[in-house]
Amino acid sequence: MKFTPRLRSIGVGLAAVTALGAGCTAAPNAIVKTDNYANQFDRFPVVGSVSYQNDYGASRGGGTRSHAGVDLMAKRGQKVVSVESGTITSKKYSSSCGYSLGISGDDGNYYLYCHLNGYASGIANGTRVWAGRQVGTVGSTGNASYAYPHLHLEMHRNGSYGSAMNPYYRLRNAEGRTGVLTSPPKGWR
């Protein structure tokens, strides 16, 4: 076969792409950080055994809406803690979210915890919470009443509800930072 300039260019291009791509494969189970907020929460939100996947953006309601958070499947009654320090700005029951909490984080983001079975003692609107403080327990309330118990966790940019961000990578990076902190860390305000 005669190599024309066009075929030679294609061959050189393919060789370059192959060489560049050779070192670009991700290790199995590696967390690929595809966003600019992929650090970690101060605490993982569910204490004990949990399973979850990156279901952010998945179709819900027969395709009428997108999933704005990540579902963490756990046993009913498992402890739920605040992922960041902040102030509880919403404690309510709704038909969709069930028993829920909204926390305005000191990091500037807003966190929504849905389908809780109940609230921890002392939790009310205006309550200051530290990362790791128990805020509730896993449940299946609201539109999850026929689903397995889980915590639906949403994260919204700059404290603004409606600007949802995918919390999955922060969750993955916070694995191992579990447990309830019964008193605030030194220097907490």
mmCIF file of C-alpha atoms in Angstrom:
data_model
loop_
_atom_site.group_PDB
_atom_site.id
_atom_site.type_symbol
_atom_site.label_atom_id
_atom_site.label_comp_id
_atom_site.label_asym_id
_atom_site.label_seq_id
_atom_site.Cartn_x
_atom_site.Cartn_y
_atom_site.Cartn_z
ATOM 1 C CA MET A 1 0.000 0.000 0.000
ATOM 2 C CA LYS A 2 1.284 3.418 -0.929
ATOM 3 C CA PHE A 3 1.173 5.978 1.885
ATOM 4 C CA THR A 4 -0.160 9.239 0.560
ATOM 5 C CA PRO A 5 0.325 12.458 2.547
ATOM 6 C CA ARG A 6 -3.326 12.198 3.675
ATOM 7 C CA LEU A 7 -2.938 8.592 4.963
ATOM 8 C CA ARG A 8 0.388 9.477 6.570
ATOM 9 C CA SER A 9 -1.286 12.411 8.431
ATOM 10 C CA ILE A 10 -4.106 10.172 9.619
ATOM 11 C CA GLY A 11 -1.602 7.566 10.831
ATOM 12 C CA VAL A 12 0.496 10.145 12.686
ATOM 13 C CA GLY A 13 -2.684 11.591 14.243
ATOM 14 C CA LEU A 14 -3.879 8.166 15.400
ATOM 15 C CA ALA A 15 -0.466 7.365 16.871
ATOM 16 C CA ALA A 16 -0.448 10.676 18.772
ATOM 17 C CA VAL A 17 -3.958 10.133 20.138
ATOM 18 C CA THR A 18 -3.046 6.594 21.193
ATOM 19 C CA ALA A 19 0.120 7.785 22.932
ATOM 20 C CA LEU A 20 -1.692 10.604 24.726
ATOM 21 C CA GLY A 21 -4.515 8.332 25.797
ATOM 22 C CA ALA A 22 -2.259 5.587 27.108
ATOM 23 C CA GLY A 23 -1.700 7.291 30.444
ATOM 24 C CA CYS A 24 -5.228 8.624 30.849
ATOM 25 C CA THR A 25 -7.144 5.634 32.080
ATOM 26 C CA ALA A 26 -8.718 5.848 35.526
ATOM 27 C CA ALA A 27 -8.058 3.156 38.072
ATOM 28 C CA PRO A 28 -11.031 0.950 38.933
ATOM 29 C CA ASN A 29 -13.268 2.579 41.571
ATOM 30 C CA ALA A 30 -11.328 5.828 41.331
ATOM 31 C CA ILE A 31 -13.262 8.977 42.082
ATOM 32 C CA VAL A 32 -13.120 11.156 39.009
ATOM 33 C CA LYS A 33 -13.484 14.770 40.054
ATOM 34 C CA THR A 34 -15.322 16.387 37.185
ATOM 35 C CA ASP A 35 -16.411 19.529 38.994
ATOM 36 C CA ASN A 36 -14.827 22.422 40.826
ATOM 37 C CA TYR A 37 -16.455 21.633 44.185
ATOM 38 C CA ALA A 38 -15.275 18.037 44.566
ATOM 39 C CA ASN A 39 -13.739 18.260 47.988
ATOM 40 C CA GLN A 40 -15.215 16.607 51.049
ATOM 41 C CA PHE A 41 -17.867 17.307 53.609
ATOM 42 C CA ASP A 42 -16.667 17.711 57.173
ATOM 43 C CA ARG A 43 -18.740 14.623 58.098
ATOM 44 C CA PHE A 44 -20.454 11.813 56.219
ATOM 45 C CA PRO A 45 -24.231 12.262 56.792
ATOM 46 C CA VAL A 46 -25.320 8.727 57.778
ATOM 47 C CA VAL A 47 -23.794 6.839 60.700
ATOM 48 C CA GLY A 48 -23.450 3.099 60.067
ATOM 49 C CA SER A 49 -23.890 0.895 57.025
ATOM 50 C CA VAL A 50 -25.082 2.727 53.921
ATOM 51 C CA SER A 51 -25.145 2.258 50.161
ATOM 52 C CA TYR A 52 -25.503 4.903 47.489
ATOM 53 C CA GLN A 53 -24.658 5.681 43.906
ATOM 54 C CA ASN A 54 -24.403 8.752 41.732
ATOM 55 C CA ASP A 55 -28.134 9.110 41.007
ATOM 56 C CA TYR A 56 -28.020 12.905 40.798
ATOM 57 C CA GLY A 57 -29.867 14.075 37.677
ATOM 58 C CA ALA A 58 -31.665 10.738 37.170
ATOM 59 C CA SER A 59 -35.191 10.872 35.778
ATOM 60 C CA ARG A 60 -37.957 10.946 38.393
ATOM 61 C CA GLY A 61 -41.739 11.222 38.306
ATOM 62 C CA GLY A 62 -42.073 9.428 34.989
ATOM 63 C CA GLY A 63 -39.575 11.782 33.367
ATOM 64 C CA THR A 64 -41.229 14.978 34.605
ATOM 65 C CA ARG A 65 -38.289 16.018 36.783
ATOM 66 C CA SER A 66 -34.653 15.282 37.541
ATOM 67 C CA HIS A 67 -33.303 13.976 40.829
ATOM 68 C CA ALA A 68 -31.709 16.963 42.562
ATOM 69 C CA GLY A 69 -29.762 14.987 45.160
ATOM 70 C CA VAL A 70 -28.252 11.645 46.111
ATOM 71 C CA ASP A 71 -30.150 8.900 47.967
ATOM 72 C CA LEU A 72 -28.253 7.142 50.755
ATOM 73 C CA MET A 73 -29.953 3.809 51.474
ATOM 74 C CA ALA A 74 -29.807 2.765 55.129
ATOM 75 C CA LYS A 75 -31.873 1.150 57.868
ATOM 76 C CA ARG A 76 -34.759 3.107 59.326
ATOM 77 C CA GLY A 77 -33.620 4.895 62.455
ATOM 78 C CA GLN A 78 -29.913 5.161 61.591
ATOM 79 C CA LYS A 79 -28.492 8.466 62.791
ATOM 80 C CA VAL A 80 -28.214 11.395 60.372
ATOM 81 C CA VAL A 81 -25.667 14.131 61.110
ATOM 82 C CA SER A 82 -24.951 17.535 59.644
ATOM 83 C CA VAL A 83 -22.298 17.390 56.917
ATOM 84 C CA GLU A 84 -21.190 20.971 57.620
ATOM 85 C CA SER A 85 -21.605 23.504 60.406
ATOM 86 C CA GLY A 86 -24.471 25.913 59.912
ATOM 87 C CA THR A 87 -27.934 27.065 60.955
ATOM 88 C CA ILE A 88 -31.208 25.195 60.556
ATOM 89 C CA THR A 89 -33.373 27.436 58.402
ATOM 90 C CA SER A 90 -36.160 24.994 57.551
ATOM 91 C CA LYS A 91 -37.692 22.245 59.657
ATOM 92 C CA LYS A 92 -40.954 21.026 58.169
ATOM 93 C CA TYR A 93 -43.075 18.256 56.727
ATOM 94 C CA SER A 94 -44.096 18.234 53.059
ATOM 95 C CA SER A 95 -45.817 15.665 50.861
ATOM 96 C CA SER A 96 -42.715 15.295 48.690
ATOM 97 C CA CYS A 97 -39.805 15.551 51.139
ATOM 98 C CA GLY A 98 -41.568 14.224 54.222
ATOM 99 C CA TYR A 99 -39.853 15.250 57.431
ATOM 100 C CA SER A 100 -37.047 17.484 56.228
ATOM 101 C CA LEU A 101 -34.373 19.900 57.347
ATOM 102 C CA GLY A 102 -32.721 22.739 55.496
ATOM 103 C CA ILE A 103 -29.330 23.814 56.805
ATOM 104 C CA SER A 104 -27.625 27.011 55.660
ATOM 105 C CA GLY A 105 -24.004 25.962 55.893
ATOM 106 C CA ASP A 106 -21.212 28.169 57.145
ATOM 107 C CA ASP A 107 -19.484 27.258 53.865
ATOM 108 C CA GLY A 108 -22.154 29.280 51.998
ATOM 109 C CA ASN A 109 -24.100 26.308 50.635
ATOM 110 C CA TYR A 110 -27.614 25.134 51.511
ATOM 111 C CA TYR A 111 -28.188 21.483 52.449
ATOM 112 C CA LEU A 112 -31.571 19.750 52.287
ATOM 113 C CA TYR A 113 -32.156 16.475 54.172
ATOM 114 C CA CYS A 114 -35.375 14.663 53.125
ATOM 115 C CA HIS A 115 -37.427 11.597 54.149
ATOM 116 C CA LEU A 116 -36.284 11.690 57.770
ATOM 117 C CA ASN A 117 -38.012 9.373 60.223
ATOM 118 C CA GLY A 118 -37.733 12.054 62.895
ATOM 119 C CA TYR A 119 -35.611 14.870 64.279
ATOM 120 C CA ALA A 120 -32.925 14.743 66.943
ATOM 121 C CA SER A 121 -33.589 16.387 70.289
ATOM 122 C CA GLY A 122 -33.119 20.155 70.295
ATOM 123 C CA ILE A 123 -33.475 20.619 66.534
ATOM 124 C CA ALA A 124 -35.539 23.687 65.584
ATOM 125 C CA ASN A 125 -35.469 26.567 63.120
ATOM 126 C CA GLY A 126 -32.586 28.841 64.087
ATOM 127 C CA THR A 127 -30.603 26.093 65.847
ATOM 128 C CA ARG A 128 -26.862 26.266 65.187
ATOM 129 C CA VAL A 129 -25.378 22.858 64.374
ATOM 130 C CA TRP A 130 -21.800 21.706 63.979
ATOM 131 C CA ALA A 131 -20.591 19.171 61.460
ATOM 132 C CA GLY A 132 -21.261 15.771 63.012
ATOM 133 C CA ARG A 133 -24.141 16.848 65.250
ATOM 134 C CA GLN A 134 -27.081 14.481 64.991
ATOM 135 C CA VAL A 135 -30.017 16.202 63.293
ATOM 136 C CA GLY A 136 -32.374 13.267 62.677
ATOM 137 C CA THR A 137 -32.795 9.641 61.696
ATOM 138 C CA VAL A 138 -33.168 7.842 58.361
ATOM 139 C CA GLY A 139 -36.750 7.220 57.249
ATOM 140 C CA SER A 140 -39.073 6.930 54.274
ATOM 141 C CA THR A 141 -41.522 9.803 54.724
ATOM 142 C CA GLY A 142 -43.197 11.965 52.085
ATOM 143 C CA ASN A 143 -43.188 10.600 48.544
ATOM 144 C CA ALA A 144 -40.797 7.863 49.731
ATOM 145 C CA SER A 145 -43.380 6.225 52.007
ATOM 146 C CA TYR A 146 -43.414 3.123 49.776
ATOM 147 C CA ALA A 147 -39.659 3.127 49.201
ATOM 148 C CA TYR A 148 -36.780 1.691 51.183
ATOM 149 C CA PRO A 149 -35.637 3.950 54.022
ATOM 150 C CA HIS A 150 -33.049 6.439 52.870
ATOM 151 C CA LEU A 151 -31.689 9.932 53.275
ATOM 152 C CA HIS A 152 -32.149 12.158 50.243
ATOM 153 C CA LEU A 153 -29.384 14.791 50.436
ATOM 154 C CA GLU A 154 -29.284 17.906 48.274
ATOM 155 C CA MET A 155 -26.628 20.609 48.098
ATOM 156 C CA HIS A 156 -27.356 24.050 46.650
ATOM 157 C CA ARG A 157 -24.720 26.564 45.627
ATOM 158 C CA ASN A 158 -24.251 29.771 47.595
ATOM 159 C CA GLY A 159 -27.137 29.126 49.965
ATOM 160 C CA SER A 160 -29.679 29.465 47.190
ATOM 161 C CA TYR A 161 -32.345 26.775 46.942
ATOM 162 C CA GLY A 162 -32.798 25.909 43.287
ATOM 163 C CA SER A 163 -29.130 25.940 42.293
ATOM 164 C CA ALA A 164 -28.551 22.247 42.989
ATOM 165 C CA MET A 165 -25.072 20.748 42.793
ATOM 166 C CA ASN A 166 -24.161 17.074 42.732
ATOM 167 C CA PRO A 167 -23.034 16.062 46.256
ATOM 168 C CA TYR A 168 -21.843 12.596 45.183
ATOM 169 C CA TYR A 169 -18.104 13.345 45.014
ATOM 170 C CA ARG A 170 -18.126 15.149 48.343
ATOM 171 C CA LEU A 171 -19.877 12.124 49.842
ATOM 172 C CA ARG A 172 -17.292 9.733 48.389
ATOM 173 C CA ASN A 173 -14.450 11.880 49.665
ATOM 174 C CA ALA A 174 -15.997 12.060 53.169
ATOM 175 C CA GLU A 175 -16.339 8.295 53.610
ATOM 176 C CA GLY A 176 -14.609 7.349 56.829
ATOM 177 C CA ARG A 177 -15.430 10.674 58.484
ATOM 178 C CA THR A 178 -18.423 9.171 60.273
ATOM 179 C CA GLY A 179 -19.986 9.209 63.678
ATOM 180 C CA VAL A 180 -21.876 11.589 65.893
ATOM 181 C CA LEU A 181 -20.000 14.423 67.576
ATOM 182 C CA THR A 182 -21.921 15.032 70.806
ATOM 183 C CA SER A 183 -20.204 18.332 71.511
ATOM 184 C CA PRO A 184 -18.926 21.029 69.180
ATOM 185 C CA PRO A 185 -15.284 21.028 68.156
ATOM 186 C CA LYS A 186 -12.924 23.382 69.965
ATOM 187 C CA GLY A 187 -13.288 26.916 68.671
ATOM 188 C CA TRP A 188 -16.722 26.296 67.166
ATOM 189 C CA ARG A 189 -19.090 29.232 67.345
#
